[in-house]
Coordinates of N, CA and C in Angstrom, one line a residue:
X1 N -60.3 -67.1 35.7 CA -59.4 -68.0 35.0 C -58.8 -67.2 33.8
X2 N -59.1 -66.1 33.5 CA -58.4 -65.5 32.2 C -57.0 -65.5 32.5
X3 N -56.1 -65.0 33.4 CA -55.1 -64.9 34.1 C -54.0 -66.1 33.6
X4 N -55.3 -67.6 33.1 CA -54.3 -68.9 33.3 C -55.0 -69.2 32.1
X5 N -53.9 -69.0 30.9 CA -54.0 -69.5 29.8 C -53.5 -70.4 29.2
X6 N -54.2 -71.8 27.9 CA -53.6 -72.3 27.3 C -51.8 -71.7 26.4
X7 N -50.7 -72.6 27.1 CA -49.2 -71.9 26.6 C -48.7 -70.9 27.7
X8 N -49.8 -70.7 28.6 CA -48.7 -70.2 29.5 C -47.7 -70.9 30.5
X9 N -47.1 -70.4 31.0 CA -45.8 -71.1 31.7 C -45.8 -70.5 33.1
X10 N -46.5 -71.3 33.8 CA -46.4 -71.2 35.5 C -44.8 -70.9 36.2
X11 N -44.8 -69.7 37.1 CA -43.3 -69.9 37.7 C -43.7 -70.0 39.0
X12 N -43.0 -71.3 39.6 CA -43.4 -71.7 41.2 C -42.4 -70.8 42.0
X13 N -42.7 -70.5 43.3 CA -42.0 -70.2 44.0 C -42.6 -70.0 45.6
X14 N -42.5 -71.1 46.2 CA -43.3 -71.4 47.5 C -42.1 -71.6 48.6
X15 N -42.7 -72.0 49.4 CA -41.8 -72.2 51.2 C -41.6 -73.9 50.5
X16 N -41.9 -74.6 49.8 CA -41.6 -75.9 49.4 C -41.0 -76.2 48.0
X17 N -41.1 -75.5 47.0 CA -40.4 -75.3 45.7 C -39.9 -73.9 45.2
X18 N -38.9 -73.8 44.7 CA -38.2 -72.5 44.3 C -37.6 -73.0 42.5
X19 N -38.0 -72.0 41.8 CA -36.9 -72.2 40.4 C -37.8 -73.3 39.6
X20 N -38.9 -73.5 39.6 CA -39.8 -74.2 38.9 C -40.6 -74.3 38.1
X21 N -41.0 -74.6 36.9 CA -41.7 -73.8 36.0 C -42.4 -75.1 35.4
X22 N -43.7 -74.8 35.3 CA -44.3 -75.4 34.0 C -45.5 -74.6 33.0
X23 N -46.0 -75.7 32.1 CA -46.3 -75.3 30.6 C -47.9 -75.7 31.1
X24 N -48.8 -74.6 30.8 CA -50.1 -75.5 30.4 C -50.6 -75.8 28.9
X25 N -50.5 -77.2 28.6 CA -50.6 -77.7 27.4 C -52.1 -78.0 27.2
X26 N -53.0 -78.1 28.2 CA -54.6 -78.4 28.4 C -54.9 -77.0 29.0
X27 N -56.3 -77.2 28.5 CA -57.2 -76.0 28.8 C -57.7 -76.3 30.1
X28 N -58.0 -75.2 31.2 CA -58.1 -76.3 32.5 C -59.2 -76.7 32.8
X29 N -59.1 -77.6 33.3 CA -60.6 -78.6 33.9 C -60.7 -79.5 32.3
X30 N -59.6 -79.7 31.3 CA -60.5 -80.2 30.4 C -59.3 -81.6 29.9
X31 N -59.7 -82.4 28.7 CA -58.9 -83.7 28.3 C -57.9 -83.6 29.3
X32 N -58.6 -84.8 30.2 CA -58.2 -85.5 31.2 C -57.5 -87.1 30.3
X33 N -57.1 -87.8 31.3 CA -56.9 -89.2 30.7 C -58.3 -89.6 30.7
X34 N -58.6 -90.6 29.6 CA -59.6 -91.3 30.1 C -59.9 -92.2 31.1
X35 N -59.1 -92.6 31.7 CA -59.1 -93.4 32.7 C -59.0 -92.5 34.2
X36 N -59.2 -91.5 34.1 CA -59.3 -90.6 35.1 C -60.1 -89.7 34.9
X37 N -62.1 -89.7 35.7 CA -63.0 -89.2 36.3 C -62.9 -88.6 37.2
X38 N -62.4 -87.8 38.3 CA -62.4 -87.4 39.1 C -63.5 -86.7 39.9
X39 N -64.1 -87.1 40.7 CA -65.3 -86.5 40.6 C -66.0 -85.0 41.5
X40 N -64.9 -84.8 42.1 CA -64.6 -83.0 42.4 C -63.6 -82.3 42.0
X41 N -63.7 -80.8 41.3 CA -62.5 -80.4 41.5 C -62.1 -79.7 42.5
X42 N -60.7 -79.3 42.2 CA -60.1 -78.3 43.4 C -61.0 -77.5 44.1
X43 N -61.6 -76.6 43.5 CA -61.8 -75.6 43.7 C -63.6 -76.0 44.9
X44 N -64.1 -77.2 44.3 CA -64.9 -78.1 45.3 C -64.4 -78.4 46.6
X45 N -63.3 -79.3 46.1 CA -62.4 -79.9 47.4 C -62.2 -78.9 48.3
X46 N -61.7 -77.4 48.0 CA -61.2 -76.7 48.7 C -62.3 -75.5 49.8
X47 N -63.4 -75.7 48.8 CA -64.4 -75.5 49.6 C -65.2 -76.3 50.3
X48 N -65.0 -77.4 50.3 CA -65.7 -78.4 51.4 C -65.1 -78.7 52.7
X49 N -63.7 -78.5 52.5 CA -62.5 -78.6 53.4 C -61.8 -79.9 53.8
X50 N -60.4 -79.2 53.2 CA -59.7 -80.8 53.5 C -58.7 -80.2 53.7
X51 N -57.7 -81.3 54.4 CA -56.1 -81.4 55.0 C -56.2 -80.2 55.7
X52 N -57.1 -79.9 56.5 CA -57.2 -79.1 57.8 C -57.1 -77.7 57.6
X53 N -57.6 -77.5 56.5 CA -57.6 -75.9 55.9 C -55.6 -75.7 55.8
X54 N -54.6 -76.4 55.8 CA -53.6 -75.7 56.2 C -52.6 -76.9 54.8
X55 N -53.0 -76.1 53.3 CA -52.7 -77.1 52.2 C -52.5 -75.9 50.9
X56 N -51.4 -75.2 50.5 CA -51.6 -74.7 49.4 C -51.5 -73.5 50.0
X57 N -51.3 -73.0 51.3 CA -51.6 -71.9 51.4 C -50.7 -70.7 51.9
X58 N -49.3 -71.1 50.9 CA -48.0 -70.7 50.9 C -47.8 -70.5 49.1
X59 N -49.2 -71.1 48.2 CA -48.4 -70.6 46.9 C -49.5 -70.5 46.0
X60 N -50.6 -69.7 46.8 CA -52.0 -69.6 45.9 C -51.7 -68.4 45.0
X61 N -50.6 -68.3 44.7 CA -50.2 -67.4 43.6 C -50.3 -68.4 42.2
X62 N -49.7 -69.2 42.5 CA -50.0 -70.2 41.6 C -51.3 -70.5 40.5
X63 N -52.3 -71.1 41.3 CA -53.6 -71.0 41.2 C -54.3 -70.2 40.8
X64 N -55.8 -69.8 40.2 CA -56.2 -69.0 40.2 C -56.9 -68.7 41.4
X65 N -56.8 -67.2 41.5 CA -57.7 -67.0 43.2 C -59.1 -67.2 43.1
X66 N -59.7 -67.6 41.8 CA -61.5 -67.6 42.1 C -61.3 -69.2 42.7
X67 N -60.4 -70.3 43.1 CA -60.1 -71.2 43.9 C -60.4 -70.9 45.3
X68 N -59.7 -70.1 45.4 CA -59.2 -70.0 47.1 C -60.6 -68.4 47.5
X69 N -61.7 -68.6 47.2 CA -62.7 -67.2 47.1 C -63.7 -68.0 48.2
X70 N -63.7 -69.5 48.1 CA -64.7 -69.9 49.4 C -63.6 -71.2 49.9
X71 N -62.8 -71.4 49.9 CA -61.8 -72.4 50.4 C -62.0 -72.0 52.0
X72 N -61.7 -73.2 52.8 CA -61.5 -73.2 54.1 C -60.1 -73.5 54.5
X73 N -59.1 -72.0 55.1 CA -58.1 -72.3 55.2 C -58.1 -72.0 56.6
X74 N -56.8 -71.8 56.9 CA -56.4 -72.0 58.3 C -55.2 -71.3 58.3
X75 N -54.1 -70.9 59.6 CA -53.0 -70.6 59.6 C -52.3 -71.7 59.9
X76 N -52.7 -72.1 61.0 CA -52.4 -73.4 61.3 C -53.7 -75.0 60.9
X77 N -53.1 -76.6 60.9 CA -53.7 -76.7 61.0 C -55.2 -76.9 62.0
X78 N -56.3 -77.2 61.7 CA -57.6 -77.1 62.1 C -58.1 -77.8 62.0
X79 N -59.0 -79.3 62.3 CA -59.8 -80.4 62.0 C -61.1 -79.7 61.7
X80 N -61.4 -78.8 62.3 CA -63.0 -77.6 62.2 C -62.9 -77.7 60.7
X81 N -62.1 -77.6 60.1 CA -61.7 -77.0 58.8 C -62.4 -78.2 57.6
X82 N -62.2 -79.4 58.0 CA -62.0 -80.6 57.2 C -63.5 -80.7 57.2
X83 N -64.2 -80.9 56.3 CA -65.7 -81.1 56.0 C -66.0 -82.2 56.7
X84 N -65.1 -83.2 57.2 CA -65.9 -84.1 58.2 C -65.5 -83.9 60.0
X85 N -64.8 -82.7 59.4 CA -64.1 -82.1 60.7 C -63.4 -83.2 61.9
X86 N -62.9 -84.0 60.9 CA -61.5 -85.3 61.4 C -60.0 -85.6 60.7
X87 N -59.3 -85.8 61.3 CA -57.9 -85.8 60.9 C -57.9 -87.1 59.8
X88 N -57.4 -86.8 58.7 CA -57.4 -88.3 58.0 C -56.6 -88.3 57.0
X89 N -55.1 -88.0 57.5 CA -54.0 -87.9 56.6 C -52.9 -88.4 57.6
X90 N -51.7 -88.6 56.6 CA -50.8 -89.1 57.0 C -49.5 -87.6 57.1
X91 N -48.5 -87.7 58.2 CA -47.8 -86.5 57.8 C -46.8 -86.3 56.4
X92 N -46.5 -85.6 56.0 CA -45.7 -85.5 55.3 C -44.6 -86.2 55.1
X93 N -43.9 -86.4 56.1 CA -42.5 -87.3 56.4 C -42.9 -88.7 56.2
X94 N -44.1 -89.1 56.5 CA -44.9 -90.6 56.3 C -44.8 -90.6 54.8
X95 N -45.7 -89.8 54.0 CA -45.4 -89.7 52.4 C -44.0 -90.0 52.0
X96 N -42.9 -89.4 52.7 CA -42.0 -89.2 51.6 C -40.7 -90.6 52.2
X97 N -41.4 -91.2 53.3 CA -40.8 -92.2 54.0 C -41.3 -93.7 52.7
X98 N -42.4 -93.5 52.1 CA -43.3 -94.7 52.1 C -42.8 -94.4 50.3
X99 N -42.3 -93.0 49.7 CA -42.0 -92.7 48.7 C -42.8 -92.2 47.5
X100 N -44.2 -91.7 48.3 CA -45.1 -91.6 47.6 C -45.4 -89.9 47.2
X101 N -43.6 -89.7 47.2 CA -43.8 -87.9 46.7 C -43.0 -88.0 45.8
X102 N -43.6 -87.9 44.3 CA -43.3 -87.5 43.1 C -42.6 -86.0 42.3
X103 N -41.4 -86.4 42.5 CA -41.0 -84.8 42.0 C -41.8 -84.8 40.3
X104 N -42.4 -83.2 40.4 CA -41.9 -82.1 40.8 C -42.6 -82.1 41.7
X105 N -43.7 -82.8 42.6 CA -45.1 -82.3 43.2 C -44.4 -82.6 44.8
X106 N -43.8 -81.8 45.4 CA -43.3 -81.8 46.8 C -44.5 -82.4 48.1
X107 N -45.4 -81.5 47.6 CA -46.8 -81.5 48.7 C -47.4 -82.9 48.3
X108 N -47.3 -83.8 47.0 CA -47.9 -84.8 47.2 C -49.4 -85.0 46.1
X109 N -50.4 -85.9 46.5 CA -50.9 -86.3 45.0 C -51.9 -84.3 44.7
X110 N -52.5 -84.0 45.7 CA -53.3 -83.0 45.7 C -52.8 -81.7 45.0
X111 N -51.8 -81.3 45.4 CA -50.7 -80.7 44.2 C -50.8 -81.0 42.6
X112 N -50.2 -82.5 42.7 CA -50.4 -82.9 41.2 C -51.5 -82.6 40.8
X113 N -52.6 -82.8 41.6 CA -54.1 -82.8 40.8 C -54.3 -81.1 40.4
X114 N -54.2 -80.2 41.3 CA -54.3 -79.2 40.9 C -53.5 -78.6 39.7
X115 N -52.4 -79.3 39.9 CA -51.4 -78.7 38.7 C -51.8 -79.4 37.4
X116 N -52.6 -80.9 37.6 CA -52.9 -81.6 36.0 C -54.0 -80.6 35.9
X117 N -55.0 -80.6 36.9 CA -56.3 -80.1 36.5 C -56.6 -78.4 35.7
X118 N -55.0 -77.4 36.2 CA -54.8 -76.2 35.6 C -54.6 -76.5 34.0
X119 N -53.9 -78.0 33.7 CA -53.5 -78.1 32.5 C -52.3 -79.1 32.2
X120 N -51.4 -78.7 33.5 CA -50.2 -79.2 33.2 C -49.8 -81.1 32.7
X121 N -49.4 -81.2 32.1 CA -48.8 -82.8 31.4 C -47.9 -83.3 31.7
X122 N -47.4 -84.3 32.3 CA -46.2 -84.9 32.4 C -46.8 -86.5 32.4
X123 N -46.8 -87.1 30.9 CA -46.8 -88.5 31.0 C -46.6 -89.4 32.2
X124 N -45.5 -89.4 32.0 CA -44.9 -90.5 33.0 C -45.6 -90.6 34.5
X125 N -45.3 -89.1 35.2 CA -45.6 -88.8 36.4 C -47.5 -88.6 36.5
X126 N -48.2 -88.4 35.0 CA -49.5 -88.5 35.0 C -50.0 -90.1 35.5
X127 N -49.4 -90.8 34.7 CA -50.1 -92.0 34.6 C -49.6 -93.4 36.3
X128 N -48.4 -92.7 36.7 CA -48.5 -93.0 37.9 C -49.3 -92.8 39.2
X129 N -49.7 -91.4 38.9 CA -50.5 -90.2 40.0 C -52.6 -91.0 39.7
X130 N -52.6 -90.9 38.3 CA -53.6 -91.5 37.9 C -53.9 -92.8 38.7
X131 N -52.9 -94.1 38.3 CA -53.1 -95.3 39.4 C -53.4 -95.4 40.6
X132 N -52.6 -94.1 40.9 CA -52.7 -94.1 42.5 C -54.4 -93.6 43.0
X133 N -54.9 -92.7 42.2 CA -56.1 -92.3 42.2 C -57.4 -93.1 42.0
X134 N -57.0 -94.1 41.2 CA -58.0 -95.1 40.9 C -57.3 -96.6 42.0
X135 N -56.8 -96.5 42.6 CA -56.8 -97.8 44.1 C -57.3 -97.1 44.8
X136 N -57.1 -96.1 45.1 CA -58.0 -95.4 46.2 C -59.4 -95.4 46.3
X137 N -59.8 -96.0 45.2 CA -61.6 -95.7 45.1 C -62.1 -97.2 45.9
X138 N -60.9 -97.8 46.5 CA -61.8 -99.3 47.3 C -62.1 -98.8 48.8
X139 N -61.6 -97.6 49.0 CA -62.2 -96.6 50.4 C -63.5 -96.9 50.3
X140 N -64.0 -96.4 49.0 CA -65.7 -96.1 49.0 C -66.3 -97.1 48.7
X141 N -66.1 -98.7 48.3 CA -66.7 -100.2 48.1 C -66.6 -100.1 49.8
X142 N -65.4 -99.9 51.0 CA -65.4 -99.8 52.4 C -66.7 -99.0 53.2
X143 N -66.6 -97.8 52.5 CA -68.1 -97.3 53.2 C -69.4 -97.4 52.8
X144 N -69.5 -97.9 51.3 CA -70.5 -98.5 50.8 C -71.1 -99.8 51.9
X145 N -70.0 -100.9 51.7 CA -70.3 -102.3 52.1 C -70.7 -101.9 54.2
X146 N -70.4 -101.0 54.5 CA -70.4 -100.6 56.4 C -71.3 -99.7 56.7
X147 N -72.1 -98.8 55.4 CA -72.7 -97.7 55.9 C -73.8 -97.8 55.7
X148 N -74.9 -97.2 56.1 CA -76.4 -97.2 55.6 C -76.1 -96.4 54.7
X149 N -77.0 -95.7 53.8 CA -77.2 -94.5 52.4 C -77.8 -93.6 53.1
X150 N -76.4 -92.3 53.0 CA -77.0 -91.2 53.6 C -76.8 -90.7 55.0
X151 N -76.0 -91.7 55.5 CA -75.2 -91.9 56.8 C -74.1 -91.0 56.9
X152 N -73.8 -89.8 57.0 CA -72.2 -89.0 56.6 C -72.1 -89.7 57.7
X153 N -72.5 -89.6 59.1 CA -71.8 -89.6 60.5 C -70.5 -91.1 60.4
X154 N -71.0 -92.3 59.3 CA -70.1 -93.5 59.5 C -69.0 -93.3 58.5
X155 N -68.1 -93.9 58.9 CA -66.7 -94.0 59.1 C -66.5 -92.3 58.0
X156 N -66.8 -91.8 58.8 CA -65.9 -90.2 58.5 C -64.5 -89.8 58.2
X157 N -63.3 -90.4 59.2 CA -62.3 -90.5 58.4 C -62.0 -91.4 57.6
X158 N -62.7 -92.2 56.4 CA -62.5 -92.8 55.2 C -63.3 -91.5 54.1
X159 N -64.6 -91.1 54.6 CA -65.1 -89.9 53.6 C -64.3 -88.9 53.7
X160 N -63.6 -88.6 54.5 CA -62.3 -87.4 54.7 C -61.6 -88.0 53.5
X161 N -61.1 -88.8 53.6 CA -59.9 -89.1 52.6 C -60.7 -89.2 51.3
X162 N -61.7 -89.4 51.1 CA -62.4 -90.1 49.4 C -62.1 -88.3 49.5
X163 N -62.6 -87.3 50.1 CA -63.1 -86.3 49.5 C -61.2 -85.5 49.4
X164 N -60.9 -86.1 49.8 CA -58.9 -85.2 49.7 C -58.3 -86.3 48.7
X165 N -59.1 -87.2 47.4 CA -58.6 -87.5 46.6 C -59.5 -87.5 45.1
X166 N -60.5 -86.5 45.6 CA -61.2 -86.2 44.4 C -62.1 -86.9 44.1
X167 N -63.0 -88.0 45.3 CA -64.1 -88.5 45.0 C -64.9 -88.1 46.3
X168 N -66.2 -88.0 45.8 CA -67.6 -87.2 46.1 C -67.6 -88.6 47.1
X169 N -67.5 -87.9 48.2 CA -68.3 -88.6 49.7 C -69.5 -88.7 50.5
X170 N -70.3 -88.4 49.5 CA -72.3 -87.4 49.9 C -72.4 -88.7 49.0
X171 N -72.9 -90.1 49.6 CA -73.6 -91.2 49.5 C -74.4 -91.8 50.5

């Protein structure tokens, strides 16, 4: 992490954003909103495996690499890849059909999170990204209320998705 310092200024440049820059005004991993717990980070997510190993892996320049040191990627994607080793996303074009891609974050909420969790701030687009993170947690009242304790095998593509928006699916 020395690499990514409080005041430095990220320059993007991926197969999905060119000419893009931000500021880290937060130390990373730290003053979060308080209304946002998240209960894995990236660097978790990315070793447990989600979005098919095939997510970020056109601009891990970005990032720091002690992220991407046990990540499960892919060239293409790979369901093997996904910690419950099932498909449980929508495509891209469905996202930006339904309007749920927030510029500057092209790729969508998992982006943002990586980019708030390095540091980065943007009110507005925080506290939208934030709501969206906190309705998603009635997935896990769904596998709660249907599963035994300790059951991974039940409804797996809903723990796919708790675990590809930053909540811990090992209940």
């Amino acid at each position: 992490m020395s690499s990514f310092n409080l005041g430095d200024v990220i320059y993007v440049k991926d197969k999905m954003q060119q000419d893009y820059a931000y500021q880290l005004v937060e130390p990373c991993g730290k003053n979060f909103a308080p209304d946002f717990m998240s209960e894995l980070t990236p660097v978790e997510m990315l070793k447990l495996g989600v979005f098919e190993g095939k997510y970020l892996n056109d601009c891990q320049n970005e990032f720091p690499s002690s992220w991407f040191v046990e990540a499960r990627l892919s060239d293409v994607p790979d369901l093997s890849q996904n910690c419950f080793s099932v498909k449980s996303r929508l495509p891209l074009s469905e996202w930006k059909k339904h309007g749920w891609i927030l510029e500057p974050d092209p790729r969508g909420w998992f982006q943002w999170y990586c980019r708030y969790y390095l540091g980065r701030r943007l009110p507005e687009i925080d506290a939208i990204q934030i709501k969206r993170w906190r309705s998603f947690k009635r997935h896990r009242a769904q596998v709660v209320k249907n599963c035994f304790i300790g059951d991974l095998t039940c409804r797996p593509r809903q723990r796919q998705a708790l675990l590809q928006w930053a909540y811990n699916p090992f209940f």
